[in-house]
Short mmCIF file of C-alpha atoms and ligand atoms in Angstrom, two decimals:
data_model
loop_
_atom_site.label_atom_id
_atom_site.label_comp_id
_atom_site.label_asym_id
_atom_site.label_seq_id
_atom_site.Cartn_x
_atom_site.Cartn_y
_atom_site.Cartn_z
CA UNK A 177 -17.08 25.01 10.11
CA UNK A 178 -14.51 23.46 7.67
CA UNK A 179 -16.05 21.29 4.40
CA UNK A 180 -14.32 17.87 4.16
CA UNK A 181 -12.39 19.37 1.22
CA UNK A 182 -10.74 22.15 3.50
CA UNK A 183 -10.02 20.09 6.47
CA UNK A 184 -8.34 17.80 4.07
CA UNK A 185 -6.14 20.18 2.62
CA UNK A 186 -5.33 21.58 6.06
CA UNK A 187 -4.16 18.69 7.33
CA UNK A 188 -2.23 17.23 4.03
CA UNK A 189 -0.72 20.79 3.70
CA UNK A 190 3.02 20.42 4.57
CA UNK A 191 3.08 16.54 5.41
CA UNK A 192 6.58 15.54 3.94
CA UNK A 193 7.53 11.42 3.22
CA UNK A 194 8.89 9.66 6.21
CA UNK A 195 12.91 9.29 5.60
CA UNK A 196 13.74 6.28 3.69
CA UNK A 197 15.03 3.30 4.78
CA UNK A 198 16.20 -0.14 3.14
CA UNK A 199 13.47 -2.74 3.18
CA UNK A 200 13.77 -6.36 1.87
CA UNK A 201 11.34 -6.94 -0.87
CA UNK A 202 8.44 -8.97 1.21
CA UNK A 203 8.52 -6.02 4.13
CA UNK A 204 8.90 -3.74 1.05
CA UNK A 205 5.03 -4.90 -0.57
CA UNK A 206 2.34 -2.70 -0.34
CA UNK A 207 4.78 0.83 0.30
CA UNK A 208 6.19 3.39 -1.49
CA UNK A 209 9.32 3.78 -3.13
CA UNK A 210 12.01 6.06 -2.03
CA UNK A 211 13.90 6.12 -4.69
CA UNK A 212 13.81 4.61 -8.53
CA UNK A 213 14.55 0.83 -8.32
CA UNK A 214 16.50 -0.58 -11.09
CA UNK A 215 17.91 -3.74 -12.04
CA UNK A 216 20.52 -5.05 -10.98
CA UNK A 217 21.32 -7.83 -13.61
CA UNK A 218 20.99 -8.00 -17.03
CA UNK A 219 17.50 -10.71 -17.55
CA UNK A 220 17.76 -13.36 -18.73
CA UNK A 221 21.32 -12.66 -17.35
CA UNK A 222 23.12 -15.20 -19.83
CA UNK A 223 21.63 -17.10 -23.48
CA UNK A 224 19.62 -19.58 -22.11
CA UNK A 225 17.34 -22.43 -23.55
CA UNK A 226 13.54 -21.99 -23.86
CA UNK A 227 13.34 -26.27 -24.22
CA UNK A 228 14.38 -29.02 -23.57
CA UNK A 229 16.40 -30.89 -26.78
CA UNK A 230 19.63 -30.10 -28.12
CA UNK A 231 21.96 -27.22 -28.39
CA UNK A 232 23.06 -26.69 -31.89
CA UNK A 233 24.50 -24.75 -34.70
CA UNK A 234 21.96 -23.87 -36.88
CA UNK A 235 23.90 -23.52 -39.78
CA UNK A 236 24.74 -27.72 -39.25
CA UNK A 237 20.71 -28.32 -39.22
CA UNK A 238 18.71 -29.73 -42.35
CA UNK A 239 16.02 -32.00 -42.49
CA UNK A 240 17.04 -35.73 -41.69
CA UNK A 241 20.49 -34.71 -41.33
CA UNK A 242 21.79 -36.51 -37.87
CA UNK A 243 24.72 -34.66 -35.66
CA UNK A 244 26.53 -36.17 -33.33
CA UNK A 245 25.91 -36.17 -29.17
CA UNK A 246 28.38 -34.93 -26.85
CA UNK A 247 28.14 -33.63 -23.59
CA UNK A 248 25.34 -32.02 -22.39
CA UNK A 249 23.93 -28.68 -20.04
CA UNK A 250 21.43 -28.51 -17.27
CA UNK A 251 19.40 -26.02 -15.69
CA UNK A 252 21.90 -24.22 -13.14
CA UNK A 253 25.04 -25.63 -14.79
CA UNK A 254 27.70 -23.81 -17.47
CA UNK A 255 29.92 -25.32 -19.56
CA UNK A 256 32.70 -24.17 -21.40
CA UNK A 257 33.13 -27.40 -23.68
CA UNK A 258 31.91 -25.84 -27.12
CA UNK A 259 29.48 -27.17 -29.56
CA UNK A 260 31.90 -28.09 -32.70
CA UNK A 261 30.91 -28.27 -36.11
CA UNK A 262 28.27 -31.14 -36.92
CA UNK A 263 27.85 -32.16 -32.99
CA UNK A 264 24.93 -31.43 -30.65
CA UNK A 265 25.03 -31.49 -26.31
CA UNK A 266 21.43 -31.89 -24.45
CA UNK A 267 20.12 -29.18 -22.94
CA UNK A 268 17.29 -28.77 -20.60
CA UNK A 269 15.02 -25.78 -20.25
CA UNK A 270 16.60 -22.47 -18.67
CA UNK A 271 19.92 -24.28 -19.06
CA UNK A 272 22.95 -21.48 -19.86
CA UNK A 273 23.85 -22.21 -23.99
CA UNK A 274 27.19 -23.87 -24.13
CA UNK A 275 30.38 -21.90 -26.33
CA UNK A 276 29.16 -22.75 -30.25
CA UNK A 277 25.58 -23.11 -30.06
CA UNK A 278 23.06 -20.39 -31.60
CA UNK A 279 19.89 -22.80 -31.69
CA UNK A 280 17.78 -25.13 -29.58
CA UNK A 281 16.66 -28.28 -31.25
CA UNK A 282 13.75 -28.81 -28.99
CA UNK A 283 13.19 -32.82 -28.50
CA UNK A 284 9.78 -33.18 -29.73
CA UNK A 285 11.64 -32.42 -33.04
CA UNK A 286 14.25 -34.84 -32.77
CA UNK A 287 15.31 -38.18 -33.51
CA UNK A 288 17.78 -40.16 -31.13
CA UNK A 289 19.43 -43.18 -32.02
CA UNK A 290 23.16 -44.49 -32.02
CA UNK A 291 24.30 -41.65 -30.27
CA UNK A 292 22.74 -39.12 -32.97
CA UNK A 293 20.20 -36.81 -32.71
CA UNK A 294 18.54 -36.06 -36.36
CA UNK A 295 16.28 -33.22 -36.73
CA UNK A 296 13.14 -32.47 -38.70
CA UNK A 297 14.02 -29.44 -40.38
CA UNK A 298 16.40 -27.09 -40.22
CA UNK A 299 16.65 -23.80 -37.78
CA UNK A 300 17.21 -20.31 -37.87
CA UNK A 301 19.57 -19.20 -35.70
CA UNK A 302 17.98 -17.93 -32.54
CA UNK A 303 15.84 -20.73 -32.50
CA UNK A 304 14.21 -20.97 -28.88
CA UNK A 305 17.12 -19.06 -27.32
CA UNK A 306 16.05 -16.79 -24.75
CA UNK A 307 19.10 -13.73 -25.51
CA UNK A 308 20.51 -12.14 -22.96
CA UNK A 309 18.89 -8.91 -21.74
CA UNK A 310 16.01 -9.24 -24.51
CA UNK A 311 13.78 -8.77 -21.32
CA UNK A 312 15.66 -6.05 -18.69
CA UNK A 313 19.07 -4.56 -18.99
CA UNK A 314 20.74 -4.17 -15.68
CA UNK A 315 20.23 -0.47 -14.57
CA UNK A 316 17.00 0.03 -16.31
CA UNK A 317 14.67 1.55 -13.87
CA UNK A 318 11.67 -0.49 -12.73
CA UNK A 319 9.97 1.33 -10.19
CA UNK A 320 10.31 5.19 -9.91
CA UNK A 321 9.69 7.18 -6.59
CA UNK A 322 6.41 7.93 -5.55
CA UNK A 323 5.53 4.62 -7.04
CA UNK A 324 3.71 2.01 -4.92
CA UNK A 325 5.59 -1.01 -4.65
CA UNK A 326 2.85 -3.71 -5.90
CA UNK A 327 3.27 -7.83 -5.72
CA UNK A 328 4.20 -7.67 -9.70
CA UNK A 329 6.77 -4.57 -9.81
CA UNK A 330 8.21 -6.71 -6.30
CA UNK A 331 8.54 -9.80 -8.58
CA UNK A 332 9.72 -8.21 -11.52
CA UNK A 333 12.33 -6.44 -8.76
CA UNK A 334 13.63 -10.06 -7.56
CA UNK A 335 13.81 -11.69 -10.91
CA UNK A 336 16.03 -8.39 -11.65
CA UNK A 337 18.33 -9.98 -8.91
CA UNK A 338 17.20 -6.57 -6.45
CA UNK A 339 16.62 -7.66 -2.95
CA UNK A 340 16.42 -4.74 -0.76
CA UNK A 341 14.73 -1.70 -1.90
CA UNK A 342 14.19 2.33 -0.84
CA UNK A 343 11.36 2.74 0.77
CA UNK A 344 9.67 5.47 3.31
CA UNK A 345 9.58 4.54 7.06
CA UNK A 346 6.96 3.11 8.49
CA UNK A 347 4.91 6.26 10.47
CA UNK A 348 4.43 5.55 14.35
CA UNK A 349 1.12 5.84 14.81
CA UNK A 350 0.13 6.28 19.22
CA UNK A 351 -3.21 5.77 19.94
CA UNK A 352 -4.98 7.04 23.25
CA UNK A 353 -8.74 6.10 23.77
CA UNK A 354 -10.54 7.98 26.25
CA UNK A 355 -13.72 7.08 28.31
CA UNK A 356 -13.99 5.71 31.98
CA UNK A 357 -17.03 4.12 30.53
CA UNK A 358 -15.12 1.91 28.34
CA UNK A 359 -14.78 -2.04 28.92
CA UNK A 360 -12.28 -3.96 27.58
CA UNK A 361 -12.90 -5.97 24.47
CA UNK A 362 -14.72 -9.19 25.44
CA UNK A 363 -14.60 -7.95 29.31
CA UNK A 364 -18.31 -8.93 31.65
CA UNK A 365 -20.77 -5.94 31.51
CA UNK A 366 -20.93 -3.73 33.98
CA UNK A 367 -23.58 -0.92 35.01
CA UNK A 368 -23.39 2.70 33.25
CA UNK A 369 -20.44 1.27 30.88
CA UNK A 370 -20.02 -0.23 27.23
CA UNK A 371 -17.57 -2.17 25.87
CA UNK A 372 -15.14 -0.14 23.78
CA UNK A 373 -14.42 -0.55 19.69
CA UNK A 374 -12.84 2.23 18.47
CA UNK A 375 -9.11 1.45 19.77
CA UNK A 376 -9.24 -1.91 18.18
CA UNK A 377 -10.94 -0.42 14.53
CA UNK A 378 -8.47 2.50 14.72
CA UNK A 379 -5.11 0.24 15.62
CA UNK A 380 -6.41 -2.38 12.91
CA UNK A 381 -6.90 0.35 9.82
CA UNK A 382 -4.06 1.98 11.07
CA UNK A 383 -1.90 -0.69 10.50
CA UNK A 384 -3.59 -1.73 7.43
CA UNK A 385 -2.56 1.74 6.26
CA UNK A 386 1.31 0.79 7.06
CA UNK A 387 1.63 2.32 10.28
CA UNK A 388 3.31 0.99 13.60
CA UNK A 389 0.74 1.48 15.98
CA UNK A 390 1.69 2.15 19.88
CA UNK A 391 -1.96 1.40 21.46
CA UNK A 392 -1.93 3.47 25.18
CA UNK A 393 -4.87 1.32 25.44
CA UNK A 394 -8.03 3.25 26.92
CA UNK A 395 -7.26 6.15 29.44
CA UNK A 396 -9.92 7.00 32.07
CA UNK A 397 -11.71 11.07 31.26
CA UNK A 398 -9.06 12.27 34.20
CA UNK A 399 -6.81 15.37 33.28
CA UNK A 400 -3.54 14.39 34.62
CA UNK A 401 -4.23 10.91 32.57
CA UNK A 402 -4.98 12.40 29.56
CA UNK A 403 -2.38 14.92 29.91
CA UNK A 404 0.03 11.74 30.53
CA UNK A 405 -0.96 10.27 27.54
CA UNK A 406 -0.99 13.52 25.02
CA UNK A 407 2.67 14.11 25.68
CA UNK A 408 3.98 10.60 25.95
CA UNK A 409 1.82 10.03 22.12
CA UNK A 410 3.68 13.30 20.69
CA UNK A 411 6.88 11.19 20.63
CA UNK A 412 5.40 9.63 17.64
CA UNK A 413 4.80 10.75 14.09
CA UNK A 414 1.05 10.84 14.50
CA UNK A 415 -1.15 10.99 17.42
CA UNK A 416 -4.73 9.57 17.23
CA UNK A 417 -6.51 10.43 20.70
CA UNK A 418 -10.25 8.85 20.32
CA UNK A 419 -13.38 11.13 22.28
CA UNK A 420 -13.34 13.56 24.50
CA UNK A 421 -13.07 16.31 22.49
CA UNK A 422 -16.09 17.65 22.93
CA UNK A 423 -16.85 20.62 25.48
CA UNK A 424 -18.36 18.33 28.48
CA UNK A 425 -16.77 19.05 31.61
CA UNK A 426 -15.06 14.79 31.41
CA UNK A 427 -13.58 16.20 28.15
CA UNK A 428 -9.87 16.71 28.59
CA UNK A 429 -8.49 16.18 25.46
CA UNK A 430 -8.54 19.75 23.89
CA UNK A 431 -7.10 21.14 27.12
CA UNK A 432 -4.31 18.75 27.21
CA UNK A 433 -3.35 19.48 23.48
CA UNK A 434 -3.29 23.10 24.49
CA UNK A 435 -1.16 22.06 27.43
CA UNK A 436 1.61 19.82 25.88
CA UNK A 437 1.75 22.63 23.10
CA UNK A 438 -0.18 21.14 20.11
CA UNK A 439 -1.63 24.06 17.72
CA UNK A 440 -5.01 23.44 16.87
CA UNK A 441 -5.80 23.65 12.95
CA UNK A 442 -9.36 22.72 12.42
CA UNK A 443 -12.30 21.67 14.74
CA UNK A 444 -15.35 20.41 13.33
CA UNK A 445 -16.15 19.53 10.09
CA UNK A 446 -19.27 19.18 7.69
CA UNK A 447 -19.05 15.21 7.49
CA UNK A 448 -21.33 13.29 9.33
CA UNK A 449 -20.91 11.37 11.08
CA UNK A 450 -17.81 13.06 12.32
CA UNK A 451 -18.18 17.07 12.60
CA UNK A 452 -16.18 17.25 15.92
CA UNK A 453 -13.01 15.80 14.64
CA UNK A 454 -9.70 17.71 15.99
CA UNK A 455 -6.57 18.21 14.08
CA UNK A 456 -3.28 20.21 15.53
CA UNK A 457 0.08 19.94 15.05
CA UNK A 458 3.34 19.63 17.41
CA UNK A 459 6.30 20.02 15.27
CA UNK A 460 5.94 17.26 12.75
CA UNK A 461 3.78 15.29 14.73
CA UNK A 462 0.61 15.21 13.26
CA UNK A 463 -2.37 15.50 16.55
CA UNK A 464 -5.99 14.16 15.53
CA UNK A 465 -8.78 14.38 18.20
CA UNK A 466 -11.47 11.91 16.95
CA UNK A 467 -15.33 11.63 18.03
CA UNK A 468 -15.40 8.69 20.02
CA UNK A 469 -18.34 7.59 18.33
CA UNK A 470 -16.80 4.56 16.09
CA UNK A 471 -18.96 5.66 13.34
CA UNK A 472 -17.93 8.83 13.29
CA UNK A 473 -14.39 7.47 14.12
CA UNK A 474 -14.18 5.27 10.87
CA UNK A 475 -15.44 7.73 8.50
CA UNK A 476 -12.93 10.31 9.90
CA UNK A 477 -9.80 7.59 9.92
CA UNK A 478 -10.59 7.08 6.64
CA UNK A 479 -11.26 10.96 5.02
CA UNK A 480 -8.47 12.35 6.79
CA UNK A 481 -5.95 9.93 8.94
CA UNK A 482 -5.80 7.46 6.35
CA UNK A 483 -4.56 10.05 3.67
CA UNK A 484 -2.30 11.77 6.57
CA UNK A 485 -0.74 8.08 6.93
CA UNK A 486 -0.36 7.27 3.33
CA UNK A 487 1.48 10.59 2.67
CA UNK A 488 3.83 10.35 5.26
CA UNK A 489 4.82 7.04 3.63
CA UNK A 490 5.60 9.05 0.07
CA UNK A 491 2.43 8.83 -1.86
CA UNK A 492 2.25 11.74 -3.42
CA UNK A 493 -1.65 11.89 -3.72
CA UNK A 494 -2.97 10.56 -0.79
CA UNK A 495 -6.26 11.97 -0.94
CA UNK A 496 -9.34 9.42 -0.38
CA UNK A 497 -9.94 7.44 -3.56
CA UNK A 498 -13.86 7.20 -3.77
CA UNK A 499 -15.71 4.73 -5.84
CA UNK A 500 -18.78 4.95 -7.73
CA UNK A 501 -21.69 3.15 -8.33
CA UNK A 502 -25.30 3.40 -8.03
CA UNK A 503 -28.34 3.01 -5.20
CA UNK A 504 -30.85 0.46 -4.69
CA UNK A 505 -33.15 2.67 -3.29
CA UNK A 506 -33.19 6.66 -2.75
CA UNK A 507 -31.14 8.25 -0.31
CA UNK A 508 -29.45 11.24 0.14
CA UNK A 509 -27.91 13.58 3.07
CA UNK A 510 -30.11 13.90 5.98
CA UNK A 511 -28.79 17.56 6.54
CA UNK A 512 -26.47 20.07 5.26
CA UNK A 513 -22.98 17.99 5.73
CA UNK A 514 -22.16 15.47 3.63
CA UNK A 515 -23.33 12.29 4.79
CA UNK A 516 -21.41 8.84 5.08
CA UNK A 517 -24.55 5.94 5.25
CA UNK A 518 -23.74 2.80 6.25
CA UNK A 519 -24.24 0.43 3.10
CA UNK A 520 -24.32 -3.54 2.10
CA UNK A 521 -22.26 -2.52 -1.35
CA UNK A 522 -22.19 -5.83 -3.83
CA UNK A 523 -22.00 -5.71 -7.32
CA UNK A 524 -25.07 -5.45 -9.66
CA UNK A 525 -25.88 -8.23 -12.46
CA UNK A 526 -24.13 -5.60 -14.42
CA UNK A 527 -20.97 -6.02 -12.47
CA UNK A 528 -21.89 -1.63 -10.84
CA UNK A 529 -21.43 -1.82 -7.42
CA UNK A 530 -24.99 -1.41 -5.47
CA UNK A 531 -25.32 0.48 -2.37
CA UNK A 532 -28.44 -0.48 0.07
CA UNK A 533 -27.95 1.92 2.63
CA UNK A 534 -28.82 0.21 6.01
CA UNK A 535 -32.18 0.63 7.62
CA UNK A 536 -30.21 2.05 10.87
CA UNK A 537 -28.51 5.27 10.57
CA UNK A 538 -27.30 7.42 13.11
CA UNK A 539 -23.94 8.04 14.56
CA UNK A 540 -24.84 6.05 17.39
CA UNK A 541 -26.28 2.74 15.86
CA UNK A 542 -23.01 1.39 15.99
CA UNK A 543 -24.37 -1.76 15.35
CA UNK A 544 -25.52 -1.02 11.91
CA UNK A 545 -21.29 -1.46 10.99
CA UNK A 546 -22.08 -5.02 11.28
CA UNK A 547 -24.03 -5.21 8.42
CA UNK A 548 -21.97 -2.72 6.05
CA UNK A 549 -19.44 -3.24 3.58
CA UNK A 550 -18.94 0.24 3.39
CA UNK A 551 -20.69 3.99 3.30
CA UNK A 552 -22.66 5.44 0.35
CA UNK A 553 -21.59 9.16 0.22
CA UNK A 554 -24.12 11.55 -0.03
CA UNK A 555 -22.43 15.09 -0.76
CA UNK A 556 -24.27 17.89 1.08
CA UNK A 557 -27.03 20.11 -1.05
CA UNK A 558 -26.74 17.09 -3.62
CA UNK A 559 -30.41 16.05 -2.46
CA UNK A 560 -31.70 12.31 -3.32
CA UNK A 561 -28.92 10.54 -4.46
CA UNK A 562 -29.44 8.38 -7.62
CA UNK A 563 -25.89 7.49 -8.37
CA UNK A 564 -23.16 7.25 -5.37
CA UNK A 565 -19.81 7.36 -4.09
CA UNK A 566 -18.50 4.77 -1.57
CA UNK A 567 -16.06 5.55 0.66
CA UNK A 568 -12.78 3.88 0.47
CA UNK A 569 -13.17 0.58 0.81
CA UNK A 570 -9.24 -0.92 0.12
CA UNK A 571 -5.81 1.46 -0.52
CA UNK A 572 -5.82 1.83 -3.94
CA UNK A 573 -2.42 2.88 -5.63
CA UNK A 574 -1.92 5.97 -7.68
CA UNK A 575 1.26 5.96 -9.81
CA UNK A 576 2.64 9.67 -10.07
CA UNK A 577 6.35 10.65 -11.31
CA UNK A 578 8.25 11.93 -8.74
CA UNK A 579 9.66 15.39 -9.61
CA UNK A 580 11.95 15.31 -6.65
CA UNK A 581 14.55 12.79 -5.64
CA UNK A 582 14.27 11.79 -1.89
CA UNK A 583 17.35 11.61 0.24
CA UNK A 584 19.52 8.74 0.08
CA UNK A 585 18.47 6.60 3.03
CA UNK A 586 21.13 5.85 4.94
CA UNK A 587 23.88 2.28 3.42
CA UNK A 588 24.22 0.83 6.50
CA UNK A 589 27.70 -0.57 5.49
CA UNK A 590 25.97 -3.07 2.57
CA UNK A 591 26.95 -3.08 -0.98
CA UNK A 592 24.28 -1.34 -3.49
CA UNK A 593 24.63 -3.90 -5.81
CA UNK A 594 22.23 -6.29 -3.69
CA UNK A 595 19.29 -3.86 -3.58
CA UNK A 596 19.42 -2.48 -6.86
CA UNK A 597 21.90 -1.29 -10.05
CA UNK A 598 22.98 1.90 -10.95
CA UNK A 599 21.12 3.60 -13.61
CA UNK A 600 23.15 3.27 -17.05
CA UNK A 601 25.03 6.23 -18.24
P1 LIG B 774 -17.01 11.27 23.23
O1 LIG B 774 -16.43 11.66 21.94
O2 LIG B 774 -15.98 10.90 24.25
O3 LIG B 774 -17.95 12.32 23.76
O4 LIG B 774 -17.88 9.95 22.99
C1 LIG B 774 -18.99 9.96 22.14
C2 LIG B 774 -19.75 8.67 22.27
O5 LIG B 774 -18.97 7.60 21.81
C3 LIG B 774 -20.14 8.33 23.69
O6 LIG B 774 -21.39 7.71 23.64
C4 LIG B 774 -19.10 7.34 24.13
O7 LIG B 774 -19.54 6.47 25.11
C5 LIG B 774 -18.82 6.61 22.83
N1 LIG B 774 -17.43 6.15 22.80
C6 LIG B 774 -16.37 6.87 23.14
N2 LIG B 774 -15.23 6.16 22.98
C7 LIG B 774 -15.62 4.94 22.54
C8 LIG B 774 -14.92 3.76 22.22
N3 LIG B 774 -13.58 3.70 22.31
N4 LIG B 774 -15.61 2.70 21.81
C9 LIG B 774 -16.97 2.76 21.73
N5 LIG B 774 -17.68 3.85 22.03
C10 LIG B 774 -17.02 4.94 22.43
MG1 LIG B 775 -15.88 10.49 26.24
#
């Protein structure tokens, strides 16, 4: 049998990024970069005024000495009518500095009267003006490839005046659930069947993981069907076909793989729940066979598909990010595979997560999900456990440097200069 850590190399071995593609910044959250952003505008693009007050010459300032008003600049507005020599124009915050001016006056420093603004004290030039590229220059880089593109690099991105960036495709994701036992969700009861999860919990993390998800909905334990369904799911990047891959006479899924030409990897693994998880390959479509136990489907999704899915979309190490913390009470695996146990996981007075494994374990006490925030990892031979791992509760984002440039994804007739700026020579 294959440890977790095997199975997991096995199937990341060889995955290569999605092609990129041009994303607008809100479809862009959450994904990787295909290529180093930079920006495309020099920021603050122009002098500008920190305050509202006056726009001056700093060497005309000294205490109580008044300067005379003309013209003024808004936020939004330029103007090329220059400050002269003992004058002073209005300005209001963010407002571009008018020709002359090398100072901001800022009003709560300021006397008005006759048509005269006086000020306190003098200024240094410089005073509350925000200088052109003090913050970004156009073409420095702010996100490299590899890099996950977060809400605050996206912001930083727009205020850079980027609005389209190099990103890796989304991967299409089919999903085939097997079981003529299976009801549809919310569907009346009926004898001898149950009411099927693990298509909804698999399409829902799957798309939480950035995939487009092609649900076959639930295909009855029939060869021909599940022969249908193997070969139409291989048109997609990854195919997730959920039980039947067991060795029961209903279980048609291996045989159908074998059929339609998938090449099996790994079968079985020492997780638990889990250990009959299935993973082949057609070409670059990545085949898994999952338990259709939705325990054992959610701890596999989330040890190996989840990582499969985040690679594809460029992250360089998609392996499961675990975190730690510590148990309320002793546990530990309950043979020799590691064991995933169901766990309410808050965080201690201390601000440690806790993990209170749930009374119900068992691959089939599906139930016990309900009352989990997550699974307390108990690594096989590692006996009572005193301090834990949980399994991955959120994606969390790992910032590597790429080493290699991706290919250019393709212009589709727009100019660059909307998306992002060259880098500077
Ligand atoms: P299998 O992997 O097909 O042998 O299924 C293992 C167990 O999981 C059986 O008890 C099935 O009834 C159950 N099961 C299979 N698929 C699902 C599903 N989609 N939702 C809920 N339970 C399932
Ligand atoms: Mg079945």
């Amino acid at each position: 049998m294959n440890t977790i850590e095997d199975a997991l190399a096995a199937i990341l071995e060889g995955i290569e990024p999605l092609e990129p593609e041009w994303a607008p910044l809100a479809d862009a959250a959450g994904r990787v970069a295909a290529e180093d952003a930079a920006a495309a505008v020099d920021l603050p693009p122009f002098d500008r005024s920190a305050m509202d007050g006056y726009a001056v010459r700093a060497a005309d300032t000294a205490s109580g000495a008044p300067l005379r008003l003309e013209g003024g600049v808004a936020a939004g507005e330029v103007t090329s009518a220059e400050v002269a020599p003992g004058t002073a124009a209005t300005i209001s915050t963010g407002a571009a500095l008018p020709p002359g001016a090398d100072a901001i006056l800022q009003s709560e420093l300021a006397a008005v009267a006759d048509g005269q603004v006086t000020p306190e004290r003098a200024l240094e030039p410089g005073t509350h003006v925000r200088v052109r590229g003090e913050d970004l220059r156009a073409g420095d880089v702010l996100v490299r490839a590899g890099e996950r593109l977060t809400v605050p690099r996206l912001s930083a991105l727009a205020s850079a005046g980027v609005g389209e960036v190099a990103v890796h495709r989304r991967p299409r994701l089919h999903l085939a659930v097997t079981g003529s036992e299976l009801l549809s969700l919310g569907a009346p009861p009926e004898p001898g069947r149950i009411h099927e999860s693990n298509g909804l919990m698999v399409g829902l993390l799957a798309r939480r993981a950035g995939a487009d998800v092609i649900d076959q909905g639930v295909v009855p334990d029939d060869r021909a069907a599940t022969y249908t369904a193997v070969e139409r799911g291989l048109q997609g990047d990854v195919l997730v076909v959920s039980g039947g891959v067991s060795v029961g006479p209903h279980d048609h899924v291996k045989p159908a793989f074998e059929a339609c030409g998938v090449e099996e990897v790994l079968w079985r693994v020492e997780i638990k729940p889990g250990k009959p998880l299935w993973f082949g390959r057609k070409g670059r479509t990545l085949v898994f066979g999952l338990p259709g136990n939705p325990l054992s489907s959610i701890v596999c999704f989330s040890v190996f598909i989840e990582p499969a899915l985040r690679r594809l979309q460029g992250e360089r190490d998609a392996r499961p990010a675990f975190s730690r913390g510590r148990l309320t009470a002793p546990a530990g695996p309950s043979d020799d595979r590691t064991t995933f146990l169901t766990s309410k996981i808050v965080p201690g007075a201390d601000g440690v997560l806790e993990a209170t494994p749930t009374e119900r374990q068992g691959s089939h006490m599906t139930g016990a999900l309900g009352e989990s925030d997550g699974f307390a990892v108990a690594p096989h031979g590692s006996g009572p456990l005193a301090e834990v791992r949980f399994a991955p509760a959120r994606q969390t984002a790992r910032r590597r440097r790429s080493t290699r440039r991706a290919a250019a994804p393709s212009r589709g007739g727009r100019s660059r200069s909307r998306r992002s700026g060259r880098a500077r020579r």
